[in-house]
Amino acid sequence: MAIVVDIDVMLAKRKMAVGTLAERVGITPANLSVLKNGRAKAVRFTTLSALCEVLECQPGDLLRWEPD
């Protein structure tokens, strides 16, 4: 996939656990894991917005494009 999800990077910068992020965003840890590991086919804007709010970042801090 050409879109890379950098949630791990932001979690490390914020010193936050995956479970904490999932709880604060309002999604299950399993769904966050799917997104975090690049296995998601889509992400809702409401989820992306919540991630950005909790992690205090921009969407571009979480998603980036890389050529295949």
PDB file of N, CA and C in Angstrom:
ATOM      1  N   MET A   1       0.835  -1.184   0.000  1.00  0.00           N
ATOM      2  CA  MET A   1       0.000   0.000   0.000  1.00  0.00           C
ATOM      3  C   MET A   1       0.875   1.241   0.000  1.00  0.00           C
ATOM      4  N   ALA A   2       0.492   2.229  -0.732  1.00  0.00           N
ATOM      5  CA  ALA A   2       1.288   3.438  -0.858  1.00  0.00           C
ATOM      6  C   ALA A   2       1.072   4.415   0.291  1.00  0.00           C
ATOM      7  N   ILE A   3      -0.021   4.274   1.039  1.00  0.00           N
ATOM      8  CA  ILE A   3      -0.268   5.142   2.189  1.00  0.00           C
ATOM      9  C   ILE A   3       0.281   4.464   3.439  1.00  0.00           C
ATOM     10  N   VAL A   4       1.163   5.175   4.129  1.00  0.00           N
ATOM     11  CA  VAL A   4       1.791   4.654   5.346  1.00  0.00           C
ATOM     12  C   VAL A   4       1.175   5.370   6.543  1.00  0.00           C
ATOM     13  N   VAL A   5       0.826   4.611   7.566  1.00  0.00           N
ATOM     14  CA  VAL A   5       0.227   5.167   8.781  1.00  0.00           C
ATOM     15  C   VAL A   5       1.310   5.234   9.853  1.00  0.00           C
ATOM     16  N   ASP A   6       1.540   6.439  10.367  1.00  0.00           N
ATOM     17  CA  ASP A   6       2.598   6.664  11.358  1.00  0.00           C
ATOM     18  C   ASP A   6       2.054   6.901  12.766  1.00  0.00           C
ATOM     19  N   ILE A   7       1.026   6.173  13.142  1.00  0.00           N
ATOM     20  CA  ILE A   7       0.477   6.335  14.489  1.00  0.00           C
ATOM     21  C   ILE A   7       1.518   5.944  15.530  1.00  0.00           C
ATOM     22  N   ASP A   8       2.324   4.926  15.239  1.00  0.00           N
ATOM     23  CA  ASP A   8       3.372   4.504  16.177  1.00  0.00           C
ATOM     24  C   ASP A   8       4.304   5.647  16.535  1.00  0.00           C
ATOM     25  N   VAL A   9       4.666   6.429  15.524  1.00  0.00           N
ATOM     26  CA  VAL A   9       5.590   7.550  15.734  1.00  0.00           C
ATOM     27  C   VAL A   9       4.974   8.562  16.692  1.00  0.00           C
ATOM     28  N   MET A  10       3.704   8.901  16.450  1.00  0.00           N
ATOM     29  CA  MET A  10       3.042   9.883  17.307  1.00  0.00           C
ATOM     30  C   MET A  10       2.818   9.328  18.712  1.00  0.00           C
ATOM     31  N   LEU A  11       2.508   8.047  18.822  1.00  0.00           N
ATOM     32  CA  LEU A  11       2.353   7.440  20.148  1.00  0.00           C
ATOM     33  C   LEU A  11       3.663   7.532  20.927  1.00  0.00           C
ATOM     34  N   ALA A  12       4.765   7.270  20.261  1.00  0.00           N
ATOM     35  CA  ALA A  12       6.071   7.340  20.924  1.00  0.00           C
ATOM     36  C   ALA A  12       6.387   8.779  21.338  1.00  0.00           C
ATOM     37  N   LYS A  13       6.107   9.731  20.449  1.00  0.00           N
ATOM     38  CA  LYS A  13       6.373  11.139  20.768  1.00  0.00           C
ATOM     39  C   LYS A  13       5.532  11.612  21.946  1.00  0.00           C
ATOM     40  N   ARG A  14       4.310  11.122  22.041  1.00  0.00           N
ATOM     41  CA  ARG A  14       3.393  11.537  23.110  1.00  0.00           C
ATOM     42  C   ARG A  14       3.482  10.630  24.335  1.00  0.00           C
ATOM     43  N   LYS A  15       4.324   9.579  24.237  1.00  0.00           N
ATOM     44  CA  LYS A  15       4.493   8.610  25.332  1.00  0.00           C
ATOM     45  C   LYS A  15       3.137   8.088  25.803  1.00  0.00           C
ATOM     46  N   MET A  16       2.359   7.625  24.815  1.00  0.00           N
ATOM     47  CA  MET A  16       1.004   7.154  25.082  1.00  0.00           C
ATOM     48  C   MET A  16       0.884   5.696  24.651  1.00  0.00           C
ATOM     49  N   ALA A  17       0.146   4.917  25.414  1.00  0.00           N
ATOM     50  CA  ALA A  17      -0.090   3.513  25.079  1.00  0.00           C
ATOM     51  C   ALA A  17      -1.219   3.398  24.060  1.00  0.00           C
ATOM     52  N   VAL A  18      -1.190   2.326  23.289  1.00  0.00           N
ATOM     53  CA  VAL A  18      -2.223   2.082  22.281  1.00  0.00           C
ATOM     54  C   VAL A  18      -3.598   2.010  22.924  1.00  0.00           C
ATOM     55  N   GLY A  19      -3.700   1.320  24.040  1.00  0.00           N
ATOM     56  CA  GLY A  19      -4.983   1.185  24.724  1.00  0.00           C
ATOM     57  C   GLY A  19      -5.532   2.528  25.185  1.00  0.00           C
ATOM     58  N   THR A  20      -4.653   3.381  25.658  1.00  0.00           N
ATOM     59  CA  THR A  20      -5.063   4.722  26.088  1.00  0.00           C
ATOM     60  C   THR A  20      -5.590   5.521  24.915  1.00  0.00           C
ATOM     61  N   LEU A  21      -4.880   5.463  23.799  1.00  0.00           N
ATOM     62  CA  LEU A  21      -5.311   6.186  22.605  1.00  0.00           C
ATOM     63  C   LEU A  21      -6.664   5.672  22.132  1.00  0.00           C
ATOM     64  N   ALA A  22      -6.816   4.367  22.065  1.00  0.00           N
ATOM     65  CA  ALA A  22      -8.073   3.776  21.616  1.00  0.00           C
ATOM     66  C   ALA A  22      -9.234   4.233  22.499  1.00  0.00           C
ATOM     67  N   GLU A  23      -9.027   4.217  23.791  1.00  0.00           N
ATOM     68  CA  GLU A  23     -10.076   4.629  24.728  1.00  0.00           C
ATOM     69  C   GLU A  23     -10.439   6.095  24.538  1.00  0.00           C
ATOM     70  N   ARG A  24      -9.439   6.945  24.404  1.00  0.00           N
ATOM     71  CA  ARG A  24      -9.695   8.385  24.275  1.00  0.00           C
ATOM     72  C   ARG A  24     -10.314   8.741  22.931  1.00  0.00           C
ATOM     73  N   VAL A  25     -10.005   7.967  21.887  1.00  0.00           N
ATOM     74  CA  VAL A  25     -10.566   8.213  20.559  1.00  0.00           C
ATOM     75  C   VAL A  25     -11.964   7.616  20.453  1.00  0.00           C
ATOM     76  N   GLY A  26     -12.213   6.551  21.196  1.00  0.00           N
ATOM     77  CA  GLY A  26     -13.525   5.909  21.163  1.00  0.00           C
ATOM     78  C   GLY A  26     -13.619   4.783  20.150  1.00  0.00           C
ATOM     79  N   ILE A  27     -12.494   4.103  19.902  1.00  0.00           N
ATOM     80  CA  ILE A  27     -12.492   2.924  19.040  1.00  0.00           C
ATOM     81  C   ILE A  27     -11.872   1.766  19.813  1.00  0.00           C
ATOM     82  N   THR A  28     -12.089   0.559  19.320  1.00  0.00           N
ATOM     83  CA  THR A  28     -11.542  -0.601  20.019  1.00  0.00           C
ATOM     84  C   THR A  28     -10.032  -0.690  19.765  1.00  0.00           C
ATOM     85  N   PRO A  29      -9.297  -1.260  20.709  1.00  0.00           N
ATOM     86  CA  PRO A  29      -7.868  -1.468  20.475  1.00  0.00           C
ATOM     87  C   PRO A  29      -7.610  -2.313  19.225  1.00  0.00           C
ATOM     88  N   ALA A  30      -8.499  -3.263  18.936  1.00  0.00           N
ATOM     89  CA  ALA A  30      -8.334  -4.094  17.735  1.00  0.00           C
ATOM     90  C   ALA A  30      -8.446  -3.251  16.467  1.00  0.00           C
ATOM     91  N   ASN A  31      -9.418  -2.354  16.410  1.00  0.00           N
ATOM     92  CA  ASN A  31      -9.562  -1.488  15.232  1.00  0.00           C
ATOM     93  C   ASN A  31      -8.397  -0.516  15.109  1.00  0.00           C
ATOM     94  N   LEU A  32      -7.909  -0.009  16.232  1.00  0.00           N
ATOM     95  CA  LEU A  32      -6.744   0.869  16.188  1.00  0.00           C
ATOM     96  C   LEU A  32      -5.523   0.098  15.693  1.00  0.00           C
ATOM     97  N   SER A  33      -5.392  -1.148  16.102  1.00  0.00           N
ATOM     98  CA  SER A  33      -4.283  -1.985  15.650  1.00  0.00           C
ATOM     99  C   SER A  33      -4.327  -2.200  14.139  1.00  0.00           C
ATOM    100  N   VAL A  34      -5.524  -2.435  13.602  1.00  0.00           N
ATOM    101  CA  VAL A  34      -5.680  -2.603  12.147  1.00  0.00           C
ATOM    102  C   VAL A  34      -5.211  -1.346  11.427  1.00  0.00           C
ATOM    103  N   LEU A  35      -5.615  -0.195  11.930  1.00  0.00           N
ATOM    104  CA  LEU A  35      -5.203   1.069  11.328  1.00  0.00           C
ATOM    105  C   LEU A  35      -3.708   1.295  11.490  1.00  0.00           C
ATOM    106  N   LYS A  36      -3.218   1.075  12.698  1.00  0.00           N
ATOM    107  CA  LYS A  36      -1.808   1.302  13.026  1.00  0.00           C
ATOM    108  C   LYS A  36      -0.863   0.433  12.203  1.00  0.00           C
ATOM    109  N   ASN A  37      -1.291  -0.785  11.904  1.00  0.00           N
ATOM    110  CA  ASN A  37      -0.432  -1.720  11.180  1.00  0.00           C
ATOM    111  C   ASN A  37      -0.608  -1.656   9.666  1.00  0.00           C
ATOM    112  N   GLY A  38      -1.378  -0.678   9.200  1.00  0.00           N
ATOM    113  CA  GLY A  38      -1.520  -0.484   7.758  1.00  0.00           C
ATOM    114  C   GLY A  38      -2.427  -1.482   7.070  1.00  0.00           C
ATOM    115  N   ARG A  39      -3.274  -2.165   7.814  1.00  0.00           N
ATOM    116  CA  ARG A  39      -4.175  -3.154   7.213  1.00  0.00           C
ATOM    117  C   ARG A  39      -5.557  -2.584   6.914  1.00  0.00           C
ATOM    118  N   ALA A  40      -5.807  -1.335   7.322  1.00  0.00           N
ATOM    119  CA  ALA A  40      -7.116  -0.718   7.082  1.00  0.00           C
ATOM    120  C   ALA A  40      -7.249  -0.324   5.618  1.00  0.00           C
ATOM    121  N   LYS A  41      -8.448  -0.485   5.094  1.00  0.00           N
ATOM    122  CA  LYS A  41      -8.739  -0.084   3.712  1.00  0.00           C
ATOM    123  C   LYS A  41      -9.240   1.344   3.647  1.00  0.00           C
ATOM    124  N   ALA A  42      -9.732   1.865   4.767  1.00  0.00           N
ATOM    125  CA  ALA A  42     -10.273   3.220   4.815  1.00  0.00           C
ATOM    126  C   ALA A  42     -10.230   3.709   6.260  1.00  0.00           C
ATOM    127  N   VAL A  43     -10.355   5.016   6.417  1.00  0.00           N
ATOM    128  CA  VAL A  43     -10.473   5.605   7.748  1.00  0.00           C
ATOM    129  C   VAL A  43     -11.508   6.729   7.660  1.00  0.00           C
ATOM    130  N   ARG A  44     -12.410   6.754   8.603  1.00  0.00           N
ATOM    131  CA  ARG A  44     -13.418   7.815   8.626  1.00  0.00           C
ATOM    132  C   ARG A  44     -12.761   9.129   9.039  1.00  0.00           C
ATOM    133  N   PHE A  45     -13.258  10.212   8.457  1.00  0.00           N
ATOM    134  CA  PHE A  45     -12.737  11.517   8.834  1.00  0.00           C
ATOM    135  C   PHE A  45     -12.981  11.802  10.308  1.00  0.00           C
ATOM    136  N   THR A  46     -14.077  11.305  10.863  1.00  0.00           N
ATOM    137  CA  THR A  46     -14.343  11.535  12.283  1.00  0.00           C
ATOM    138  C   THR A  46     -13.297  10.829  13.148  1.00  0.00           C
ATOM    139  N   THR A  47     -12.874   9.648  12.719  1.00  0.00           N
ATOM    140  CA  THR A  47     -11.829   8.924  13.448  1.00  0.00           C
ATOM    141  C   THR A  47     -10.499   9.641  13.302  1.00  0.00           C
ATOM    142  N   LEU A  48     -10.179  10.069  12.092  1.00  0.00           N
ATOM    143  CA  LEU A  48      -8.928  10.804  11.858  1.00  0.00           C
ATOM    144  C   LEU A  48      -8.909  12.091  12.672  1.00  0.00           C
ATOM    145  N   SER A  49     -10.033  12.786  12.696  1.00  0.00           N
ATOM    146  CA  SER A  49     -10.138  14.019  13.475  1.00  0.00           C
ATOM    147  C   SER A  49      -9.928  13.749  14.960  1.00  0.00           C
ATOM    148  N   ALA A  50     -10.537  12.684  15.479  1.00  0.00           N
ATOM    149  CA  ALA A  50     -10.383  12.330  16.887  1.00  0.00           C
ATOM    150  C   ALA A  50      -8.939  11.959  17.205  1.00  0.00           C
ATOM    151  N   LEU A  51      -8.295  11.212  16.307  1.00  0.00           N
ATOM    152  CA  LEU A  51      -6.878  10.863  16.497  1.00  0.00           C
ATOM    153  C   LEU A  51      -6.025  12.128  16.580  1.00  0.00           C
ATOM    154  N   CYS A  52      -6.277  13.057  15.664  1.00  0.00           N
ATOM    155  CA  CYS A  52      -5.511  14.306  15.644  1.00  0.00           C
ATOM    156  C   CYS A  52      -5.749  15.123  16.907  1.00  0.00           C
ATOM    157  N   GLU A  53      -6.994  15.141  17.364  1.00  0.00           N
ATOM    158  CA  GLU A  53      -7.313  15.897  18.577  1.00  0.00           C
ATOM    159  C   GLU A  53      -6.594  15.315  19.791  1.00  0.00           C
ATOM    160  N   VAL A  54      -6.677  14.006  19.951  1.00  0.00           N
ATOM    161  CA  VAL A  54      -6.060  13.354  21.113  1.00  0.00           C
ATOM    162  C   VAL A  54      -4.535  13.448  21.054  1.00  0.00           C
ATOM    163  N   LEU A  55      -3.967  13.256  19.860  1.00  0.00           N
ATOM    164  CA  LEU A  55      -2.506  13.276  19.717  1.00  0.00           C
ATOM    165  C   LEU A  55      -1.950  14.680  19.479  1.00  0.00           C
ATOM    166  N   GLU A  56      -2.857  15.659  19.365  1.00  0.00           N
ATOM    167  CA  GLU A  56      -2.461  17.049  19.122  1.00  0.00           C
ATOM    168  C   GLU A  56      -1.518  17.141  17.929  1.00  0.00           C
ATOM    169  N   CYS A  57      -2.027  16.684  16.775  1.00  0.00           N
ATOM    170  CA  CYS A  57      -1.222  16.678  15.565  1.00  0.00           C
ATOM    171  C   CYS A  57      -2.099  16.964  14.349  1.00  0.00           C
ATOM    172  N   GLN A  58      -1.493  17.009  13.197  1.00  0.00           N
ATOM    173  CA  GLN A  58      -2.178  17.202  11.931  1.00  0.00           C
ATOM    174  C   GLN A  58      -2.333  15.853  11.233  1.00  0.00           C
ATOM    175  N   PRO A  59      -3.320  15.722  10.315  1.00  0.00           N
ATOM    176  CA  PRO A  59      -3.472  14.458   9.583  1.00  0.00           C
ATOM    177  C   PRO A  59      -2.178  14.029   8.881  1.00  0.00           C
ATOM    178  N   GLY A  60      -1.422  14.981   8.389  1.00  0.00           N
ATOM    179  CA  GLY A  60      -0.153  14.666   7.721  1.00  0.00           C
ATOM    180  C   GLY A  60       0.902  14.085   8.648  1.00  0.00           C
ATOM    181  N   ASP A  61       0.719  14.253   9.950  1.00  0.00           N
ATOM    182  CA  ASP A  61       1.629  13.634  10.920  1.00  0.00           C
ATOM    183  C   ASP A  61       1.335  12.147  11.073  1.00  0.00           C
ATOM    184  N   LEU A  62       0.111  11.742  10.693  1.00  0.00           N
ATOM    185  CA  LEU A  62      -0.311  10.349  10.844  1.00  0.00           C
ATOM    186  C   LEU A  62      -0.278   9.565   9.547  1.00  0.00           C
ATOM    187  N   LEU A  63      -0.466  10.255   8.426  1.00  0.00           N
ATOM    188  CA  LEU A  63      -0.551   9.593   7.113  1.00  0.00           C
ATOM    189  C   LEU A  63       0.458  10.197   6.157  1.00  0.00           C
ATOM    190  N   ARG A  64       1.109   9.335   5.399  1.00  0.00           N
ATOM    191  CA  ARG A  64       2.015   9.821   4.355  1.00  0.00           C
ATOM    192  C   ARG A  64       1.974   8.852   3.172  1.00  0.00           C
ATOM    193  N   TRP A  65       2.312   9.367   2.017  1.00  0.00           N
ATOM    194  CA  TRP A  65       2.303   8.582   0.803  1.00  0.00           C
ATOM    195  C   TRP A  65       3.732   8.185   0.435  1.00  0.00           C
ATOM    196  N   GLU A  66       3.914   6.921   0.073  1.00  0.00           N
ATOM    197  CA  GLU A  66       5.194   6.426  -0.430  1.00  0.00           C
ATOM    198  C   GLU A  66       4.925   5.656  -1.705  1.00  0.00           C
ATOM    199  N   PRO A  67       5.730   5.867  -2.725  1.00  0.00           N
ATOM    200  CA  PRO A  67       5.536   5.081  -3.950  1.00  0.00           C
ATOM    201  C   PRO A  67       5.782   3.608  -3.704  1.00  0.00           C
ATOM    202  N   ASP A  68       5.068   2.766  -4.432  1.00  0.00           N
ATOM    203  CA  ASP A  68       5.235   1.307  -4.285  1.00  0.00           C
ATOM    204  C   ASP A  68       6.592   0.849  -4.789  1.00  0.00           C
TER     205      ASP A  68
END
